[in-house]
């Protein structure tokens, strides 16, 4: 298998997705070129989601920039031309769970204290359009409503049953590396072409959707109600 690289999510608040963390992930993916990637979090946690401290402080133009960076980073991960395996240790919540869903295979540690889920609806948040497309395609249709409308956080065993991860094991790193090596053993051109064919339409955004994003989604994220919910979460 060709040279595989580790990309590590690392930041304050359990690797919360700030502008800095997202930018460094985007740069690392660009630098990876067409090499296989193992995506993991630092310090025994994958990512607890967006950095709400930063997000709650943004004005409308700042929020538009932030959500655009989030979408670009998520798209780069989802469309990476080589295999990508997520090693999920600890929490993968909201934006963290989205990053895991973008990966080709997701291996979770069997840590009963860990929580995984997409709780955006509980925070009053609307998914940006590209992220909505990915989440909608990657979650099994049987679990989609429970995961998205229930907006709950689940143990790894429940996350497995709901299709948020592909397997749960006591030896997640060894298993994740083994899966990545297997996927990386396939002819790279066929892998890249098939992945692109399967996924490109999901992130292709109509002009209409882009306009709606700026007109509807961004204002929602900067609304007083949503800001109050974010600040309440931070106080917990």
PDB file of C-alpha atoms in Angstrom:
ATOM      1  CA  UNK A   1       0.000   0.000   0.000  1.00  0.00           C
ATOM      2  CA  UNK A   2       1.275   3.465  -0.774  1.00  0.00           C
ATOM      3  CA  UNK A   3       2.407   5.836   1.936  1.00  0.00           C
ATOM      4  CA  UNK A   4      -0.514   6.464   4.284  1.00  0.00           C
ATOM      5  CA  UNK A   5      -0.692   9.615   6.346  1.00  0.00           C
ATOM      6  CA  UNK A   6      -2.306  10.498   9.658  1.00  0.00           C
ATOM      7  CA  UNK A   7      -4.238  13.746   9.926  1.00  0.00           C
ATOM      8  CA  UNK A   8      -4.927  14.717  13.530  1.00  0.00           C
ATOM      9  CA  UNK A   9      -7.717  17.069  14.630  1.00  0.00           C
ATOM     10  CA  UNK A  10      -6.249  19.130  17.435  1.00  0.00           C
ATOM     11  CA  UNK A  11      -7.727  22.124  19.226  1.00  0.00           C
ATOM     12  CA  UNK A  12      -9.250  23.471  22.415  1.00  0.00           C
ATOM     13  CA  UNK A  13     -12.571  22.152  23.729  1.00  0.00           C
ATOM     14  CA  UNK A  14     -12.019  18.508  22.722  1.00  0.00           C
ATOM     15  CA  UNK A  15     -10.779  19.363  19.229  1.00  0.00           C
ATOM     16  CA  UNK A  16     -13.714  21.673  18.603  1.00  0.00           C
ATOM     17  CA  UNK A  17     -13.897  22.875  15.007  1.00  0.00           C
ATOM     18  CA  UNK A  18     -12.677  26.469  15.018  1.00  0.00           C
ATOM     19  CA  UNK A  19     -11.487  28.457  11.997  1.00  0.00           C
ATOM     20  CA  UNK A  20      -7.928  27.385  12.897  1.00  0.00           C
ATOM     21  CA  UNK A  21      -8.758  23.659  13.198  1.00  0.00           C
ATOM     22  CA  UNK A  22     -10.821  23.645   9.984  1.00  0.00           C
ATOM     23  CA  UNK A  23      -8.146  25.556   8.040  1.00  0.00           C
ATOM     24  CA  UNK A  24      -5.430  23.171   9.180  1.00  0.00           C
ATOM     25  CA  UNK A  25      -7.555  20.140   8.211  1.00  0.00           C
ATOM     26  CA  UNK A  26      -8.225  21.641   4.780  1.00  0.00           C
ATOM     27  CA  UNK A  27      -4.497  22.345   4.275  1.00  0.00           C
ATOM     28  CA  UNK A  28      -3.517  18.856   5.470  1.00  0.00           C
ATOM     29  CA  UNK A  29      -5.937  17.258   2.994  1.00  0.00           C
ATOM     30  CA  UNK A  30      -4.528  19.360   0.149  1.00  0.00           C
ATOM     31  CA  UNK A  31      -0.991  18.363   1.179  1.00  0.00           C
ATOM     32  CA  UNK A  32      -2.021  14.683   1.283  1.00  0.00           C
ATOM     33  CA  UNK A  33      -2.568  14.800  -2.476  1.00  0.00           C
ATOM     34  CA  UNK A  34      -3.738  11.334  -3.491  1.00  0.00           C
ATOM     35  CA  UNK A  35      -2.407   9.491  -0.451  1.00  0.00           C
ATOM     36  CA  UNK A  36      -4.632   7.429   1.856  1.00  0.00           C
ATOM     37  CA  UNK A  37      -5.559   9.181   5.108  1.00  0.00           C
ATOM     38  CA  UNK A  38      -6.259   8.066   8.666  1.00  0.00           C
ATOM     39  CA  UNK A  39      -8.278  10.825  10.349  1.00  0.00           C
ATOM     40  CA  UNK A  40      -8.201  10.938  14.139  1.00  0.00           C
ATOM     41  CA  UNK A  41      -8.464  13.363  17.038  1.00  0.00           C
ATOM     42  CA  UNK A  42      -5.795  14.309  19.569  1.00  0.00           C
ATOM     43  CA  UNK A  43      -5.982  13.339  23.231  1.00  0.00           C
ATOM     44  CA  UNK A  44      -8.420  10.448  22.973  1.00  0.00           C
ATOM     45  CA  UNK A  45     -11.292  12.480  21.504  1.00  0.00           C
ATOM     46  CA  UNK A  46     -12.323  12.741  17.847  1.00  0.00           C
ATOM     47  CA  UNK A  47     -14.153  16.104  17.904  1.00  0.00           C
ATOM     48  CA  UNK A  48     -16.891  17.520  20.103  1.00  0.00           C
ATOM     49  CA  UNK A  49     -18.255  19.589  17.203  1.00  0.00           C
ATOM     50  CA  UNK A  50     -18.044  23.223  16.196  1.00  0.00           C
ATOM     51  CA  UNK A  51     -16.241  25.659  18.448  1.00  0.00           C
ATOM     52  CA  UNK A  52     -19.398  27.286  19.827  1.00  0.00           C
ATOM     53  CA  UNK A  53     -17.409  29.992  21.592  1.00  0.00           C
ATOM     54  CA  UNK A  54     -16.122  31.249  18.246  1.00  0.00           C
ATOM     55  CA  UNK A  55     -19.371  30.591  16.368  1.00  0.00           C
ATOM     56  CA  UNK A  56     -21.505  32.469  18.947  1.00  0.00           C
ATOM     57  CA  UNK A  57     -19.249  35.526  18.537  1.00  0.00           C
ATOM     58  CA  UNK A  58     -19.617  35.872  14.750  1.00  0.00           C
ATOM     59  CA  UNK A  59     -21.589  38.556  12.919  1.00  0.00           C
ATOM     60  CA  UNK A  60     -23.360  37.758   9.645  1.00  0.00           C
ATOM     61  CA  UNK A  61     -20.377  38.244   7.259  1.00  0.00           C
ATOM     62  CA  UNK A  62     -18.159  36.342   9.718  1.00  0.00           C
ATOM     63  CA  UNK A  63     -20.686  33.518   9.919  1.00  0.00           C
ATOM     64  CA  UNK A  64     -20.931  33.310   6.142  1.00  0.00           C
ATOM     65  CA  UNK A  65     -17.131  33.003   5.947  1.00  0.00           C
ATOM     66  CA  UNK A  66     -17.033  30.423   8.740  1.00  0.00           C
ATOM     67  CA  UNK A  67     -19.794  28.214   7.284  1.00  0.00           C
ATOM     68  CA  UNK A  68     -18.218  28.458   3.821  1.00  0.00           C
ATOM     69  CA  UNK A  69     -14.896  27.270   5.285  1.00  0.00           C
ATOM     70  CA  UNK A  70     -16.744  24.454   7.083  1.00  0.00           C
ATOM     71  CA  UNK A  71     -18.388  23.354   3.830  1.00  0.00           C
ATOM     72  CA  UNK A  72     -15.144  23.578   1.820  1.00  0.00           C
ATOM     73  CA  UNK A  73     -13.309  21.490   4.418  1.00  0.00           C
ATOM     74  CA  UNK A  74     -16.086  18.893   4.643  1.00  0.00           C
ATOM     75  CA  UNK A  75     -16.214  18.667   0.842  1.00  0.00           C
ATOM     76  CA  UNK A  76     -12.427  18.228   0.608  1.00  0.00           C
ATOM     77  CA  UNK A  77     -12.634  15.339   3.091  1.00  0.00           C
ATOM     78  CA  UNK A  78     -15.669  13.735   1.418  1.00  0.00           C
ATOM     79  CA  UNK A  79     -14.109  13.993  -2.058  1.00  0.00           C
ATOM     80  CA  UNK A  80     -10.521  13.041  -1.112  1.00  0.00           C
ATOM     81  CA  UNK A  81      -9.416  10.889  -4.068  1.00  0.00           C
ATOM     82  CA  UNK A  82      -7.815   8.153  -1.923  1.00  0.00           C
ATOM     83  CA  UNK A  83      -9.210   6.022   0.910  1.00  0.00           C
ATOM     84  CA  UNK A  84      -9.990   7.843   4.172  1.00  0.00           C
ATOM     85  CA  UNK A  85     -10.648   5.950   7.411  1.00  0.00           C
ATOM     86  CA  UNK A  86     -11.883   7.651  10.587  1.00  0.00           C
ATOM     87  CA  UNK A  87     -10.452   6.438  13.884  1.00  0.00           C
ATOM     88  CA  UNK A  88     -13.145   7.605  16.301  1.00  0.00           C
ATOM     89  CA  UNK A  89     -11.997   7.647  19.902  1.00  0.00           C
ATOM     90  CA  UNK A  90     -14.139   9.475  22.447  1.00  0.00           C
ATOM     91  CA  UNK A  91     -16.799  11.938  21.309  1.00  0.00           C
ATOM     92  CA  UNK A  92     -17.829  12.659  17.700  1.00  0.00           C
ATOM     93  CA  UNK A  93     -20.625  15.176  18.058  1.00  0.00           C
ATOM     94  CA  UNK A  94     -22.388  17.423  15.496  1.00  0.00           C
ATOM     95  CA  UNK A  95     -19.593  18.721  13.213  1.00  0.00           C
ATOM     96  CA  UNK A  96     -17.349  15.959  14.559  1.00  0.00           C
ATOM     97  CA  UNK A  97     -19.877  13.320  13.516  1.00  0.00           C
ATOM     98  CA  UNK A  98     -20.175  15.031  10.104  1.00  0.00           C
ATOM     99  CA  UNK A  99     -16.407  14.664   9.577  1.00  0.00           C
ATOM    100  CA  UNK A 100     -16.625  10.973  10.479  1.00  0.00           C
ATOM    101  CA  UNK A 101     -19.536  10.488   8.035  1.00  0.00           C
ATOM    102  CA  UNK A 102     -17.376  11.947   5.243  1.00  0.00           C
ATOM    103  CA  UNK A 103     -14.839   9.145   5.649  1.00  0.00           C
ATOM    104  CA  UNK A 104     -14.994   5.927   3.621  1.00  0.00           C
ATOM    105  CA  UNK A 105     -14.942   3.742   6.745  1.00  0.00           C
ATOM    106  CA  UNK A 106     -15.379   4.613  10.424  1.00  0.00           C
ATOM    107  CA  UNK A 107     -13.960   2.571  13.277  1.00  0.00           C
ATOM    108  CA  UNK A 108     -15.034   3.533  16.802  1.00  0.00           C
ATOM    109  CA  UNK A 109     -13.472   2.607  20.114  1.00  0.00           C
ATOM    110  CA  UNK A 110     -15.775   0.641  22.414  1.00  0.00           C
ATOM    111  CA  UNK A 111     -15.803   3.364  25.053  1.00  0.00           C
ATOM    112  CA  UNK A 112     -19.206   3.420  26.739  1.00  0.00           C
ATOM    113  CA  UNK A 113     -18.699   7.006  27.916  1.00  0.00           C
ATOM    114  CA  UNK A 114     -18.178   8.314  24.386  1.00  0.00           C
ATOM    115  CA  UNK A 115     -21.075  10.091  22.670  1.00  0.00           C
ATOM    116  CA  UNK A 116     -21.724  10.264  18.935  1.00  0.00           C
ATOM    117  CA  UNK A 117     -24.545  12.020  17.140  1.00  0.00           C
ATOM    118  CA  UNK A 118     -25.916  14.888  15.090  1.00  0.00           C
ATOM    119  CA  UNK A 119     -27.636  17.220  17.580  1.00  0.00           C
ATOM    120  CA  UNK A 120     -27.915  20.250  15.289  1.00  0.00           C
ATOM    121  CA  UNK A 121     -31.739  20.308  15.403  1.00  0.00           C
ATOM    122  CA  UNK A 122     -31.627  20.372  19.225  1.00  0.00           C
ATOM    123  CA  UNK A 123     -29.443  23.507  18.979  1.00  0.00           C
ATOM    124  CA  UNK A 124     -31.861  25.125  16.507  1.00  0.00           C
ATOM    125  CA  UNK A 125     -29.334  24.857  13.659  1.00  0.00           C
ATOM    126  CA  UNK A 126     -29.989  24.221   9.986  1.00  0.00           C
ATOM    127  CA  UNK A 127     -27.373  22.223   8.089  1.00  0.00           C
ATOM    128  CA  UNK A 128     -25.544  24.183   5.373  1.00  0.00           C
ATOM    129  CA  UNK A 129     -26.622  22.702   1.996  1.00  0.00           C
ATOM    130  CA  UNK A 130     -23.538  20.650   1.080  1.00  0.00           C
ATOM    131  CA  UNK A 131     -23.331  19.190   4.561  1.00  0.00           C
ATOM    132  CA  UNK A 132     -27.042  18.398   4.433  1.00  0.00           C
ATOM    133  CA  UNK A 133     -26.470  16.549   1.150  1.00  0.00           C
ATOM    134  CA  UNK A 134     -23.666  14.446   2.616  1.00  0.00           C
ATOM    135  CA  UNK A 135     -25.483  13.616   5.855  1.00  0.00           C
ATOM    136  CA  UNK A 136     -28.614  12.652   3.935  1.00  0.00           C
ATOM    137  CA  UNK A 137     -26.693  10.283   1.656  1.00  0.00           C
ATOM    138  CA  UNK A 138     -24.346   8.780   4.249  1.00  0.00           C
ATOM    139  CA  UNK A 139     -26.905   7.915   6.942  1.00  0.00           C
ATOM    140  CA  UNK A 140     -28.926   4.749   6.297  1.00  0.00           C
ATOM    141  CA  UNK A 141     -32.494   5.681   5.323  1.00  0.00           C
ATOM    142  CA  UNK A 142     -33.867   3.566   8.192  1.00  0.00           C
ATOM    143  CA  UNK A 143     -31.999   5.628  10.805  1.00  0.00           C
ATOM    144  CA  UNK A 144     -32.024   9.089   9.220  1.00  0.00           C
ATOM    145  CA  UNK A 145     -35.111  10.464  10.950  1.00  0.00           C
ATOM    146  CA  UNK A 146     -34.117   9.141  14.359  1.00  0.00           C
ATOM    147  CA  UNK A 147     -30.578  10.528  14.065  1.00  0.00           C
ATOM    148  CA  UNK A 148     -31.484  13.930  12.601  1.00  0.00           C
ATOM    149  CA  UNK A 149     -34.896  14.714  14.114  1.00  0.00           C
ATOM    150  CA  UNK A 150     -34.208  12.900  17.389  1.00  0.00           C
ATOM    151  CA  UNK A 151     -30.948  14.916  17.507  1.00  0.00           C
ATOM    152  CA  UNK A 152     -29.689  12.662  20.301  1.00  0.00           C
ATOM    153  CA  UNK A 153     -26.218  11.607  21.370  1.00  0.00           C
ATOM    154  CA  UNK A 154     -25.531   7.878  21.330  1.00  0.00           C
ATOM    155  CA  UNK A 155     -23.092   5.348  22.730  1.00  0.00           C
ATOM    156  CA  UNK A 156     -20.738   3.683  20.208  1.00  0.00           C
ATOM    157  CA  UNK A 157     -22.941   0.548  20.196  1.00  0.00           C
ATOM    158  CA  UNK A 158     -26.034   2.642  19.389  1.00  0.00           C
ATOM    159  CA  UNK A 159     -24.053   4.664  16.840  1.00  0.00           C
ATOM    160  CA  UNK A 160     -23.155   1.401  15.099  1.00  0.00           C
ATOM    161  CA  UNK A 161     -26.802   0.322  14.953  1.00  0.00           C
ATOM    162  CA  UNK A 162     -27.741   3.739  13.526  1.00  0.00           C
ATOM    163  CA  UNK A 163     -25.025   3.713  10.866  1.00  0.00           C
ATOM    164  CA  UNK A 164     -23.015   6.604  12.317  1.00  0.00           C
ATOM    165  CA  UNK A 165     -19.992   4.275  12.420  1.00  0.00           C
ATOM    166  CA  UNK A 166     -19.135   1.045  10.580  1.00  0.00           C
ATOM    167  CA  UNK A 167     -17.615  -0.935  13.437  1.00  0.00           C
ATOM    168  CA  UNK A 168     -16.861  -0.777  17.146  1.00  0.00           C
ATOM    169  CA  UNK A 169     -13.831  -2.536  18.582  1.00  0.00           C
ATOM    170  CA  UNK A 170     -11.572  -2.624  21.641  1.00  0.00           C
ATOM    171  CA  UNK A 171      -8.555  -2.230  19.291  1.00  0.00           C
ATOM    172  CA  UNK A 172      -9.695   0.687  17.118  1.00  0.00           C
ATOM    173  CA  UNK A 173      -6.311   1.954  15.923  1.00  0.00           C
ATOM    174  CA  UNK A 174      -5.023  -1.435  14.753  1.00  0.00           C
ATOM    175  CA  UNK A 175      -8.345  -2.111  13.034  1.00  0.00           C
ATOM    176  CA  UNK A 176      -8.540   1.337  11.381  1.00  0.00           C
ATOM    177  CA  UNK A 177      -4.999   0.956  10.001  1.00  0.00           C
ATOM    178  CA  UNK A 178      -5.780  -2.540   8.710  1.00  0.00           C
ATOM    179  CA  UNK A 179      -8.916  -1.326   6.893  1.00  0.00           C
ATOM    180  CA  UNK A 180      -7.002   1.612   5.416  1.00  0.00           C
ATOM    181  CA  UNK A 181      -4.241  -0.702   4.183  1.00  0.00           C
ATOM    182  CA  UNK A 182      -6.824  -2.965   2.523  1.00  0.00           C
ATOM    183  CA  UNK A 183      -8.584  -0.062   0.788  1.00  0.00           C
ATOM    184  CA  UNK A 184      -5.238   1.453  -0.226  1.00  0.00           C
ATOM    185  CA  UNK A 185      -4.334  -1.851  -1.863  1.00  0.00           C
ATOM    186  CA  UNK A 186      -6.967  -1.342  -4.574  1.00  0.00           C
ATOM    187  CA  UNK A 187      -5.846   0.178  -7.901  1.00  0.00           C
ATOM    188  CA  UNK A 188      -5.824   3.871  -7.067  1.00  0.00           C
ATOM    189  CA  UNK A 189      -7.318   5.192 -10.300  1.00  0.00           C
ATOM    190  CA  UNK A 190     -10.353   2.912 -10.145  1.00  0.00           C
ATOM    191  CA  UNK A 191     -10.864   3.789  -6.484  1.00  0.00           C
ATOM    192  CA  UNK A 192     -10.662   7.546  -7.108  1.00  0.00           C
ATOM    193  CA  UNK A 193     -12.907   7.424 -10.186  1.00  0.00           C
ATOM    194  CA  UNK A 194     -15.578   5.313  -8.486  1.00  0.00           C
ATOM    195  CA  UNK A 195     -15.568   7.490  -5.385  1.00  0.00           C
ATOM    196  CA  UNK A 196     -15.873  10.640  -7.512  1.00  0.00           C
ATOM    197  CA  UNK A 197     -18.718   9.139  -9.572  1.00  0.00           C
ATOM    198  CA  UNK A 198     -20.573   8.149  -6.404  1.00  0.00           C
ATOM    199  CA  UNK A 199     -20.139  11.427  -4.547  1.00  0.00           C
ATOM    200  CA  UNK A 200     -19.710  14.405  -6.884  1.00  0.00           C
ATOM    201  CA  UNK A 201     -23.443  15.017  -7.390  1.00  0.00           C
ATOM    202  CA  UNK A 202     -24.027  15.176  -3.625  1.00  0.00           C
ATOM    203  CA  UNK A 203     -21.862  18.273  -3.194  1.00  0.00           C
ATOM    204  CA  UNK A 204     -22.674  19.972  -6.504  1.00  0.00           C
ATOM    205  CA  UNK A 205     -24.669  22.977  -5.395  1.00  0.00           C
ATOM    206  CA  UNK A 206     -27.234  24.761  -7.531  1.00  0.00           C
ATOM    207  CA  UNK A 207     -27.129  28.558  -7.622  1.00  0.00           C
ATOM    208  CA  UNK A 208     -30.564  28.455  -6.005  1.00  0.00           C
ATOM    209  CA  UNK A 209     -29.232  26.480  -3.033  1.00  0.00           C
ATOM    210  CA  UNK A 210     -26.281  28.855  -2.679  1.00  0.00           C
ATOM    211  CA  UNK A 211     -28.636  31.872  -2.601  1.00  0.00           C
ATOM    212  CA  UNK A 212     -30.886  30.149  -0.058  1.00  0.00           C
ATOM    213  CA  UNK A 213     -27.830  29.401   2.091  1.00  0.00           C
ATOM    214  CA  UNK A 214     -26.951  33.111   2.316  1.00  0.00           C
ATOM    215  CA  UNK A 215     -30.570  34.272   2.606  1.00  0.00           C
ATOM    216  CA  UNK A 216     -31.892  31.673   5.068  1.00  0.00           C
ATOM    217  CA  UNK A 217     -29.244  29.480   6.696  1.00  0.00           C
ATOM    218  CA  UNK A 218     -26.666  32.126   7.672  1.00  0.00           C
ATOM    219  CA  UNK A 219     -29.208  34.506   9.320  1.00  0.00           C
ATOM    220  CA  UNK A 220     -30.565  31.578  11.328  1.00  0.00           C
ATOM    221  CA  UNK A 221     -27.081  30.821  12.681  1.00  0.00           C
ATOM    222  CA  UNK A 222     -26.604  34.425  13.859  1.00  0.00           C
ATOM    223  CA  UNK A 223     -30.115  34.760  15.326  1.00  0.00           C
ATOM    224  CA  UNK A 224     -30.476  35.703  19.006  1.00  0.00           C
ATOM    225  CA  UNK A 225     -32.295  32.439  19.708  1.00  0.00           C
ATOM    226  CA  UNK A 226     -29.506  30.248  18.323  1.00  0.00           C
ATOM    227  CA  UNK A 227     -26.799  32.341  19.989  1.00  0.00           C
ATOM    228  CA  UNK A 228     -28.600  31.931  23.335  1.00  0.00           C
ATOM    229  CA  UNK A 229     -28.731  28.149  22.835  1.00  0.00           C
ATOM    230  CA  UNK A 230     -25.015  28.000  22.015  1.00  0.00           C
ATOM    231  CA  UNK A 231     -24.129  30.061  25.084  1.00  0.00           C
ATOM    232  CA  UNK A 232     -26.331  27.795  27.238  1.00  0.00           C
ATOM    233  CA  UNK A 233     -24.432  24.739  25.952  1.00  0.00           C
ATOM    234  CA  UNK A 234     -21.122  26.443  26.770  1.00  0.00           C
ATOM    235  CA  UNK A 235     -22.249  27.086  30.359  1.00  0.00           C
ATOM    236  CA  UNK A 236     -22.982  23.396  30.996  1.00  0.00           C
TER     237      UNK A 236
END
